[in-house]
mmCIF file of C-alpha atoms and ligand atoms in Angstrom:
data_model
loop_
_atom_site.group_PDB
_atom_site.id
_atom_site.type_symbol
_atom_site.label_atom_id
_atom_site.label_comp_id
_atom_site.label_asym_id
_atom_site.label_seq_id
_atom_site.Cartn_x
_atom_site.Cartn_y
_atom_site.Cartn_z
ATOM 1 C CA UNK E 1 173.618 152.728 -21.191
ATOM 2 C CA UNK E 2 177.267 152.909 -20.093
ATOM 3 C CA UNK E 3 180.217 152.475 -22.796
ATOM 4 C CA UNK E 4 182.556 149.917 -22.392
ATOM 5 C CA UNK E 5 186.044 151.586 -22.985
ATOM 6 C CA UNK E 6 188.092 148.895 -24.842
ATOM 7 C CA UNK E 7 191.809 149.211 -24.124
ATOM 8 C CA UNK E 8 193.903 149.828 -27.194
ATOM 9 C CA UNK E 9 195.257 146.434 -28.210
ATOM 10 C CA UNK E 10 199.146 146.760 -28.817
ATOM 11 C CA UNK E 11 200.205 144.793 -31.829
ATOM 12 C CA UNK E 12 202.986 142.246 -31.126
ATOM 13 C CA UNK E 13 206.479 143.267 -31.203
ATOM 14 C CA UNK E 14 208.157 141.355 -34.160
ATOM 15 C CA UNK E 15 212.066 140.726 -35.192
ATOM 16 C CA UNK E 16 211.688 142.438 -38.262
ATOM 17 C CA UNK E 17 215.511 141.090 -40.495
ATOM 18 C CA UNK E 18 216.388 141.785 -43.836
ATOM 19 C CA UNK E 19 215.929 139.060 -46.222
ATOM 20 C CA UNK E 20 217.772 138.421 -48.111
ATOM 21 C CA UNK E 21 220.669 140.248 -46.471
ATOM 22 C CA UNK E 22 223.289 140.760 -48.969
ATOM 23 C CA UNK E 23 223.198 142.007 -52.431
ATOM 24 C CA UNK E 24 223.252 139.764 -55.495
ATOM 25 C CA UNK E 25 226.988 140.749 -55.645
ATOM 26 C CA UNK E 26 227.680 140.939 -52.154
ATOM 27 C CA UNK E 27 226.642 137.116 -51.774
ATOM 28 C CA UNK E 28 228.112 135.796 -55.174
ATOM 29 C CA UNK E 29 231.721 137.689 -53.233
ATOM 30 C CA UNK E 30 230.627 135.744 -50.218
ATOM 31 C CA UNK E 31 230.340 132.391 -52.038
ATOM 32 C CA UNK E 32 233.520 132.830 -53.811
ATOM 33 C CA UNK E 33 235.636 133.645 -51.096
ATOM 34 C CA UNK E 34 234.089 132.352 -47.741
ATOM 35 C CA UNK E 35 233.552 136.105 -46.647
ATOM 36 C CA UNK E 36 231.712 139.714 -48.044
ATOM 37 C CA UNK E 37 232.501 143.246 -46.333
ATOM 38 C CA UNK E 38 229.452 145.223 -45.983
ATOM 39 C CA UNK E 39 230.884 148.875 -45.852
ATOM 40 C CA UNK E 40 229.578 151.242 -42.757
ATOM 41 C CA UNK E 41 227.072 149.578 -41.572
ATOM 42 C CA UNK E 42 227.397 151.290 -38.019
ATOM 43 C CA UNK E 43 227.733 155.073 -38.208
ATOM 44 C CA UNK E 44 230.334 156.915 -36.453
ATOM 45 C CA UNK E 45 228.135 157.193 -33.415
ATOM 46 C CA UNK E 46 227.410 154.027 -33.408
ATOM 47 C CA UNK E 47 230.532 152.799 -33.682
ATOM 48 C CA UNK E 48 231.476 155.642 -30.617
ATOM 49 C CA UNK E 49 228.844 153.997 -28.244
ATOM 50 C CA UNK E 50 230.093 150.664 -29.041
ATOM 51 C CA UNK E 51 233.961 151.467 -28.637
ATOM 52 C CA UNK E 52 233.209 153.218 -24.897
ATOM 53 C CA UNK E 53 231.157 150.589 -23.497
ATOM 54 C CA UNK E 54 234.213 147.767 -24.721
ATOM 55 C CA UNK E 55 236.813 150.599 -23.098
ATOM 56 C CA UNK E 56 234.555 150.232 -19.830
ATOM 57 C CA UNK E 57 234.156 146.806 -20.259
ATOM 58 C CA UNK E 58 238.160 146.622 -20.459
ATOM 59 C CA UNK E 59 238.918 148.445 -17.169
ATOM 60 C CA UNK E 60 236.082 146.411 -15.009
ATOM 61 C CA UNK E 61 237.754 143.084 -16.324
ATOM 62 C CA UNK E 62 241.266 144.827 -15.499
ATOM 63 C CA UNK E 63 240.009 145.868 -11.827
ATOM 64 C CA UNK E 64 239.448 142.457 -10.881
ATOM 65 C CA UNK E 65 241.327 139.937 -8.628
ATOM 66 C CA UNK E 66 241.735 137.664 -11.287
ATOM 67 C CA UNK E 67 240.728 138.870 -14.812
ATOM 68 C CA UNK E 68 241.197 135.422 -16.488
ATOM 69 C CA UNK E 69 239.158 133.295 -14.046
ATOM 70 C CA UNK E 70 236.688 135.925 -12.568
ATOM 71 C CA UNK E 71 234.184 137.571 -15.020
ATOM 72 C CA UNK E 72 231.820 140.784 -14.664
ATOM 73 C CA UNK E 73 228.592 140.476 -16.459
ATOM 74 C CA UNK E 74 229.759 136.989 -18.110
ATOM 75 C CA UNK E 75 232.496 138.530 -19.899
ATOM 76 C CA UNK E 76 236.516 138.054 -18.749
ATOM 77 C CA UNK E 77 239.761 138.237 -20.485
ATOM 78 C CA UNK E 78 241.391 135.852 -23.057
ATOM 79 C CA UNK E 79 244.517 138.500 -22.998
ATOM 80 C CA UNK E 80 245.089 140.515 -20.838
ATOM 81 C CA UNK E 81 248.808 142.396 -22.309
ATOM 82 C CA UNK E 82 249.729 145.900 -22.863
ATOM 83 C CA UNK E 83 248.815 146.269 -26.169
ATOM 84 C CA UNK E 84 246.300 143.446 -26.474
ATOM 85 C CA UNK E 85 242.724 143.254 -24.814
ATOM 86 C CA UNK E 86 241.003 139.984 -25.845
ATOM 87 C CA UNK E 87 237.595 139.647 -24.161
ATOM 88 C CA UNK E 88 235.478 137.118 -24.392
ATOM 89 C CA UNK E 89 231.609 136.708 -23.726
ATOM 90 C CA UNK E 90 230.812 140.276 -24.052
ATOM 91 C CA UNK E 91 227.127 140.049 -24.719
ATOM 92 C CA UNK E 92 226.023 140.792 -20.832
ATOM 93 C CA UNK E 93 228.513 143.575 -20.757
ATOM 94 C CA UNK E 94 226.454 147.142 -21.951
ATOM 95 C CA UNK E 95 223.777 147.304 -23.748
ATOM 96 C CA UNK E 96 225.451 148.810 -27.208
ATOM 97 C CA UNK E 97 227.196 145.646 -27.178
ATOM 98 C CA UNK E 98 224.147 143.206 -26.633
ATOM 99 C CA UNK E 99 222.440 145.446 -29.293
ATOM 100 C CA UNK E 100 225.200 144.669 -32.137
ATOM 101 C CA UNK E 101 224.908 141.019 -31.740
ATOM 102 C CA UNK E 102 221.132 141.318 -31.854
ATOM 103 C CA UNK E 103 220.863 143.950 -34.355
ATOM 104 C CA UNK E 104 218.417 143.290 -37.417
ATOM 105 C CA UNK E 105 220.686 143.364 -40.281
ATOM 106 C CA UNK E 106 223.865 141.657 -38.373
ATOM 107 C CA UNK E 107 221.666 138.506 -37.398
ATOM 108 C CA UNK E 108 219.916 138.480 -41.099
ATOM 109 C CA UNK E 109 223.301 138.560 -42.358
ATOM 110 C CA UNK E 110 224.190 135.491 -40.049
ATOM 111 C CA UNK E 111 220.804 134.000 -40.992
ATOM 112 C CA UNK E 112 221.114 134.090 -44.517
ATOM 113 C CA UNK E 113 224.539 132.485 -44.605
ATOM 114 C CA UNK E 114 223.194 129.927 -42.112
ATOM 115 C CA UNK E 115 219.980 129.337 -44.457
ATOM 116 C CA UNK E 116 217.648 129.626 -41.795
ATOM 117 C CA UNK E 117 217.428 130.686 -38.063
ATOM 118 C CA UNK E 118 220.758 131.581 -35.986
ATOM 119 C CA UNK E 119 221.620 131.966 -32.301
ATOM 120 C CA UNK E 120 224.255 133.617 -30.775
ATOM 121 C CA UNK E 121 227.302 131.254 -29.992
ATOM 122 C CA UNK E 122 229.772 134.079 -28.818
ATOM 123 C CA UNK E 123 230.674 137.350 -29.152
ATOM 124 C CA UNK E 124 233.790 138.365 -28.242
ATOM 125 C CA UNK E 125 235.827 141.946 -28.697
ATOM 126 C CA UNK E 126 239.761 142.685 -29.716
ATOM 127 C CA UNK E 127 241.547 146.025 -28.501
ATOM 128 C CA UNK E 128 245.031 145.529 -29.997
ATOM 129 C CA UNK E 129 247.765 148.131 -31.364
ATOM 130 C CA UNK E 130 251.241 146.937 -32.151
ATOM 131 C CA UNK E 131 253.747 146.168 -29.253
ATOM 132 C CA UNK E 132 256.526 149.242 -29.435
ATOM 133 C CA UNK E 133 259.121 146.224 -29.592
ATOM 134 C CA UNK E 134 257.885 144.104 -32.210
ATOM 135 C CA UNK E 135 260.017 144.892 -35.210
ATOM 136 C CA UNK E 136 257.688 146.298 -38.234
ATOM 137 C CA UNK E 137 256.130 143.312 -40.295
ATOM 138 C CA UNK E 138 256.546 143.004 -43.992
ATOM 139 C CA UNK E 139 253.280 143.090 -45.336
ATOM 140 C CA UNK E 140 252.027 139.557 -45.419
ATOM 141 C CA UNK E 141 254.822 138.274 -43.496
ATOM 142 C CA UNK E 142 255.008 134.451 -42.504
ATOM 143 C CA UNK E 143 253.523 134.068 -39.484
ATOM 144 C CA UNK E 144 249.580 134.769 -39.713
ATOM 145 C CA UNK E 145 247.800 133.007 -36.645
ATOM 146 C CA UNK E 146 245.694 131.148 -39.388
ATOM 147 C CA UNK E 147 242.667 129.359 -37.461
ATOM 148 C CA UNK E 148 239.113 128.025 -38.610
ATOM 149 C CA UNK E 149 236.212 126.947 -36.235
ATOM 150 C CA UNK E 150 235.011 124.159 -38.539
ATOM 151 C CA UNK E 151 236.709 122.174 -41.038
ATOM 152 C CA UNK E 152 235.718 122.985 -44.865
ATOM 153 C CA UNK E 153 232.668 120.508 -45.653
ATOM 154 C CA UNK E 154 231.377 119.868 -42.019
ATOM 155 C CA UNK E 155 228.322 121.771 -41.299
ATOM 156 C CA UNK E 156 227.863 123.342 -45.008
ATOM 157 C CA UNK E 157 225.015 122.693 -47.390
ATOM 158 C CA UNK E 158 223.782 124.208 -50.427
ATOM 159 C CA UNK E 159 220.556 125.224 -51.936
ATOM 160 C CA UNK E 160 219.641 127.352 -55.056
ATOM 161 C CA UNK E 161 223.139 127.019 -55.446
ATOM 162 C CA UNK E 162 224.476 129.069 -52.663
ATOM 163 C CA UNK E 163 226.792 127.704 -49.963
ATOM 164 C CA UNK E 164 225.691 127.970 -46.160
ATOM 165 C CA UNK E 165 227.245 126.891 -43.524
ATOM 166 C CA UNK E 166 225.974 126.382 -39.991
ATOM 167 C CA UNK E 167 229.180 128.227 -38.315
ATOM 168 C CA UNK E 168 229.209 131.941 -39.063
ATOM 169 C CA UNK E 169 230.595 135.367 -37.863
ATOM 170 C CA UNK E 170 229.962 138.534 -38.166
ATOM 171 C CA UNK E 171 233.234 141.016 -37.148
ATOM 172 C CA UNK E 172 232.802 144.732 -37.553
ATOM 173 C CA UNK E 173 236.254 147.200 -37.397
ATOM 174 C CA UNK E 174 235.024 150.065 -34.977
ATOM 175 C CA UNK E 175 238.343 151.503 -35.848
ATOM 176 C CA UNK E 176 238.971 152.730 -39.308
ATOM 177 C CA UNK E 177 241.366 150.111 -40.914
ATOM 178 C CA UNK E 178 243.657 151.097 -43.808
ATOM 179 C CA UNK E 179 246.891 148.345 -45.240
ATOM 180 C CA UNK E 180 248.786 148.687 -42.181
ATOM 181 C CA UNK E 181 246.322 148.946 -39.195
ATOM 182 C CA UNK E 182 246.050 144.954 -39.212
ATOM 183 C CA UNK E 183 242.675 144.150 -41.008
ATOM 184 C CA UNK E 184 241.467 140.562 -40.396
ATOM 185 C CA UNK E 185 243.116 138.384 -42.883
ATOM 186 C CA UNK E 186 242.161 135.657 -44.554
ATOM 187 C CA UNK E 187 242.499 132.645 -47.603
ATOM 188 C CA UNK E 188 240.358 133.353 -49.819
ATOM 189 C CA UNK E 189 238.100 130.420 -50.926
ATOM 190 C CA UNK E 190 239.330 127.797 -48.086
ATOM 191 C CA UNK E 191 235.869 127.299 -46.996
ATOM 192 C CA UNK E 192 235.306 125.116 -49.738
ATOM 193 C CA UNK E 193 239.173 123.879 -49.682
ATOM 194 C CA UNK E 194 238.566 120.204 -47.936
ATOM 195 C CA UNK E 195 242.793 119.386 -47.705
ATOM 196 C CA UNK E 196 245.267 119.740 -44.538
ATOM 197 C CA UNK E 197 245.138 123.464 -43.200
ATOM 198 C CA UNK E 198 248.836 123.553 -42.973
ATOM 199 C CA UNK E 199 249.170 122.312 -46.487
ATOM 200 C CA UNK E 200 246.506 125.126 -47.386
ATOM 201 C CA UNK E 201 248.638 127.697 -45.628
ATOM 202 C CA UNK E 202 251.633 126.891 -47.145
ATOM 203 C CA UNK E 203 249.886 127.173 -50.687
ATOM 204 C CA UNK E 204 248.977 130.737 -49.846
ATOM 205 C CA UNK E 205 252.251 131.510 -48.682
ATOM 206 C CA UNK E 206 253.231 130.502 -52.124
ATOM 207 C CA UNK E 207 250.846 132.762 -53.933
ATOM 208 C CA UNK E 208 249.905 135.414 -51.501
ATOM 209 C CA UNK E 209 246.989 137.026 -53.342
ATOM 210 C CA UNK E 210 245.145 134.126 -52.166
ATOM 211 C CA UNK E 211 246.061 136.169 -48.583
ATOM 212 C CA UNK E 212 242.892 138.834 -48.533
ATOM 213 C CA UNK E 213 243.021 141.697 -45.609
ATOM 214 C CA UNK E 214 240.453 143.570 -44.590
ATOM 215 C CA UNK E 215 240.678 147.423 -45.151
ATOM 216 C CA UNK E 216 237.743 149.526 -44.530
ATOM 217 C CA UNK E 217 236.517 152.203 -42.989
ATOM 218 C CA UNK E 218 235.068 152.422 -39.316
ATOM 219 C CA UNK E 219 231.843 150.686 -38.948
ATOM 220 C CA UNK E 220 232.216 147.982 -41.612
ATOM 221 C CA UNK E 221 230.731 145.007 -41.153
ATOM 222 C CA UNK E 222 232.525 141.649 -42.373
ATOM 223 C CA UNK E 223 230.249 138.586 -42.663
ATOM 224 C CA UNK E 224 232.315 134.818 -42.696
ATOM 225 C CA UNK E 225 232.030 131.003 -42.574
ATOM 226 C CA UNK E 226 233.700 129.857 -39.555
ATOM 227 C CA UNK E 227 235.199 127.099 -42.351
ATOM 228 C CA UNK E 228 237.136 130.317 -43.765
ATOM 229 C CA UNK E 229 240.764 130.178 -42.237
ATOM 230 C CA UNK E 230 241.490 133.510 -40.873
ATOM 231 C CA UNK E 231 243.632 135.511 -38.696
ATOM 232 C CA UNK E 232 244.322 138.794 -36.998
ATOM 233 C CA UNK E 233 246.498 141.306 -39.647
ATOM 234 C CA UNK E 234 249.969 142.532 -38.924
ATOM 235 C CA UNK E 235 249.846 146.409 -37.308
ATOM 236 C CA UNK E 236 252.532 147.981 -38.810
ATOM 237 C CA UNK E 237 251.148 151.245 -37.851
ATOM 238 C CA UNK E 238 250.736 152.923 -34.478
ATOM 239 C CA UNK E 239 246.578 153.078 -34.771
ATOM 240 C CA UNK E 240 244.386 150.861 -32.115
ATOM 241 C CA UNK E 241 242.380 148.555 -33.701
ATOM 242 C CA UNK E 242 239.173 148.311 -32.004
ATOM 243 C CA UNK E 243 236.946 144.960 -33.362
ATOM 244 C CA UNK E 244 233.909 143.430 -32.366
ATOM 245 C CA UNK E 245 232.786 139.729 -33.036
ATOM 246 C CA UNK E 246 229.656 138.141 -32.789
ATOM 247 C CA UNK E 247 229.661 134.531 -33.496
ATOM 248 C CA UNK E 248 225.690 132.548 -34.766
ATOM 249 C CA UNK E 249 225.214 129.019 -34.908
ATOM 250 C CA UNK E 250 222.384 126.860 -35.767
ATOM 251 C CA UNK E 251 219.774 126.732 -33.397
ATOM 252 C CA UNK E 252 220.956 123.346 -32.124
ATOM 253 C CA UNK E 253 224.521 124.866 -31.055
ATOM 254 C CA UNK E 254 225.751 125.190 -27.652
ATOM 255 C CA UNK E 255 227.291 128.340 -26.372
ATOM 256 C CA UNK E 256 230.799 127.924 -27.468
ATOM 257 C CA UNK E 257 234.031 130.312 -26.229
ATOM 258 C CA UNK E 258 231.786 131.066 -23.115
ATOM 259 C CA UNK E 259 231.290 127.476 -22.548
ATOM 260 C CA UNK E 260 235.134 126.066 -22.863
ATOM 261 C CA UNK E 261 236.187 129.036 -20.723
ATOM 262 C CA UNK E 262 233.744 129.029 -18.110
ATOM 263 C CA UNK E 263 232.624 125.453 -17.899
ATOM 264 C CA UNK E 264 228.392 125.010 -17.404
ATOM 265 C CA UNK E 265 228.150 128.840 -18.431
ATOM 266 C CA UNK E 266 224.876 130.005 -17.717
ATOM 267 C CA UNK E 267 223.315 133.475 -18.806
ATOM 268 C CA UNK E 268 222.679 136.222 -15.855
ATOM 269 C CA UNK E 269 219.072 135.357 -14.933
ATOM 270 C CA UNK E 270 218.471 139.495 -14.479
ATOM 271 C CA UNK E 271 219.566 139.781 -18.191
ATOM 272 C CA UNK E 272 217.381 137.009 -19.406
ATOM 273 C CA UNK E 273 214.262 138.743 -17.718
ATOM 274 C CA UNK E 274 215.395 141.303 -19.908
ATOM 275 C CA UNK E 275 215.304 139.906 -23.430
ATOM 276 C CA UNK E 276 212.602 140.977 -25.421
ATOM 277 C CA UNK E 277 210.408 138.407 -26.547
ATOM 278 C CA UNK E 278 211.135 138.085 -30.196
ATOM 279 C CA UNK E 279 214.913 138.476 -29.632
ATOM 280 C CA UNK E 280 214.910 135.070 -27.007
ATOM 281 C CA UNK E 281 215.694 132.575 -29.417
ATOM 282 C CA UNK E 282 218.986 134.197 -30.091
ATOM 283 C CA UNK E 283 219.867 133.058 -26.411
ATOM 284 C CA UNK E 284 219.078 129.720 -26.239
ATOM 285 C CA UNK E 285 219.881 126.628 -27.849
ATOM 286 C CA UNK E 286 216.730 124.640 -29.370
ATOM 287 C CA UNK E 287 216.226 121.358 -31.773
ATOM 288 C CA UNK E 288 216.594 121.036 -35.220
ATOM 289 C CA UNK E 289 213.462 121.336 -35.845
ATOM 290 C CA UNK E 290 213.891 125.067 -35.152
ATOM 291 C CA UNK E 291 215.948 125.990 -37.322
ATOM 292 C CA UNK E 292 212.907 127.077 -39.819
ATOM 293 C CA UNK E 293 214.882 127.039 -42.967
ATOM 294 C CA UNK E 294 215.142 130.442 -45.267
ATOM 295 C CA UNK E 295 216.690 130.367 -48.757
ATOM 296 C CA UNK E 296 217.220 133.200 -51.563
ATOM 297 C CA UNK E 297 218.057 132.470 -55.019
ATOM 298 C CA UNK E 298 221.454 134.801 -56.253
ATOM 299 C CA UNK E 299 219.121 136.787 -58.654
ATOM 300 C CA UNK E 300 216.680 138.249 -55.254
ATOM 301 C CA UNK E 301 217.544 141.533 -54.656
ATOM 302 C CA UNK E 302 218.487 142.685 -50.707
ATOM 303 C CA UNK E 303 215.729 143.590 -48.790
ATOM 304 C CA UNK E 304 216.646 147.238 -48.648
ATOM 305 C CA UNK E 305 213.623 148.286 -45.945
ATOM 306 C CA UNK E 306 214.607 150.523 -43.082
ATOM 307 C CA UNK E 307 214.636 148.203 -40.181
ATOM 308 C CA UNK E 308 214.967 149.480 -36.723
ATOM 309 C CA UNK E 309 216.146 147.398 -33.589
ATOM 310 C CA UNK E 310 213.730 146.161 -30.921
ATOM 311 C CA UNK E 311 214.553 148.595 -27.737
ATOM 312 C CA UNK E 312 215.366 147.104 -24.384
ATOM 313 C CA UNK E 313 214.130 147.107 -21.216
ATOM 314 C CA UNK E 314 216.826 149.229 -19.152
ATOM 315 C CA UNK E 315 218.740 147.386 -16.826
HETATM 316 O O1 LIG L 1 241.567 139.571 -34.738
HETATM 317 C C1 LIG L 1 241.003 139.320 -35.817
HETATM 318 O O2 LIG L 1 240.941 140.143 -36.712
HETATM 319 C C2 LIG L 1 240.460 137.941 -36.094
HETATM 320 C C3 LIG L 1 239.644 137.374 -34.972
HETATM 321 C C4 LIG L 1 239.603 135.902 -35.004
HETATM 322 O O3 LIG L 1 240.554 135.276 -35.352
HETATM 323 C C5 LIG L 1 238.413 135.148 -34.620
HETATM 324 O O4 LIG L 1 237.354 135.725 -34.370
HETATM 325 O O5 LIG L 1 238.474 133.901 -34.569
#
């Protein structure tokens, strides 16, 4: 009688999040203000990897004919000045980058804001320092670059008494950011403020602790509502600030900065060979009916299980 050797079945790779995400107190900051830091969540290395790959990602977009039109990998330049590197559509780029907007705990962040499943809209990177000729800021000076993606009330819900919102971001400093290295800034609360955004601005102007900045060390991770209005800080030092943006939507969104800067964007058909199976749905855009809801109550602790990203195929 001859054996039958049975090949060892492998069991299916999932895309193992935490949920919830945040902390009891982390999302009770998060509903009060419209954003939550979470502290080092990349480690130095981490944050090393990341920071090279954007620097090499700077200089191919800066060896180009035409930075702002052309694109390598998908990504090109929003600004392209001395002392400010705006790139857009980064995902394609280098793999340390395509592994921040998929990692576990940034897209359960982005899920449990959303209150169910996300996909990635854009993800975009800021090099900046201050330009030697720009006279040094007061801190909090008048002229933030105040912005939001989505007006207060449009796209939000609320269940268990939480807020979500189907716009979200998730911006980590890879740089470490103390008062004057020009922290993301933002007013407090005006995700849920449903008035004129220049009347809101000139409230906060009034009272500026309603003005929050973001100080924290390297690595820190801050989670927002798109319906937050925000802004890049004032540098009054001499530091680079080095950021990182990765922008989720509800399954039914479009791409969005790729799409309105490259019209009919379309992802690299080598790269989407490459996506592991459970991270797809972060890539494309499906139905509602996708969007396979997920809700904590305040009181449910944060999954605090040692998750560990799914590992590409190398390119
Ligand atoms: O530069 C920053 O800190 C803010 C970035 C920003 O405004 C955005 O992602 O919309």
């Amino acid at each position: 009688m001859t054996a039958t050797a049975t090949a060892p079945t492998q069991a299916p790779v999932e895309f193992t999040k935490p949920f919830p995400a945040l902390t009891p107190a982390q999302r009770y900051h998060l509903d009060m203000y419209g954003y939550v830091i979470i502290p080092k969540l990349f480690s130095e290395s981490e944050c090393g990897e990341m920071k090279e790959a954007l620097y090499r990602l700077r200089s191919d977009l800066a060896g180009l004919p035409n930075p702002k039109t052309d694109n390598f990998r998908g990504a090109f330049m929003m600004i392209n000045q001395p002392h400010h590197c705006y790139m857009g559509a980064v995902v394609q780029s280098y793999q340390p980058i395509t592994d921040y907007a998929t990692h576990p705990c940034v897209v359960g962040m982005s899920e449990e804001l959303i209150g169910g499943r996300s996909r990635i809209v854009e993800v975009n990177a800021h090099i900046n320092r201050r330009a030697p000729e720009w006279p040094k800021a007061q801190d909090g000076g008048p002229a933030f670059g105040f912005h939001r993606g989505i007006p207060a009330g449009y796209g939000c819900h609320y269940k268990n008494g939480l807020y979500h919102s189907n716009f979200v971001k998730v911006l980590t400093n890879l740089t470490d950011l103390g008062p004057d290295d020009g922290g993301t800034t933002v007013i407090a609360g005006s995700h849920k403020i449903e008035a004129d955004d220049n009347d809101i601005i000139k409230a906060a102007y009034e009272d500026r602790s309603l003005i929050h900045k973001i100080v924290a060390p390297a690595g820190s991770a801050v989670l927002f509502t798109e319906a937050l209005m925000h802004a890049t800080g004032f540098i009054n030092s001499d530091k680079e600030r080095v950021i990182i943006i990765s922008g989720y939507g509800e399954p039914y969104f479009p791409w969005l900065l790729m799409d309105s800067h490259q019209p009919g964007f379309a992802m690299d058909p080598a790269f989407l060979e490459r996506i592991p199976e459970p991270l797809k749905y972060l890539f494309v855009s499906r139905g509602y009916i996708q969007r396979a809801p997920m809700y904590r109550t305040l009181g449910q602790p944060k999954d605090t299980r040692e998750i560990k990203k799914i590992a590409w195929p190398k390119a």
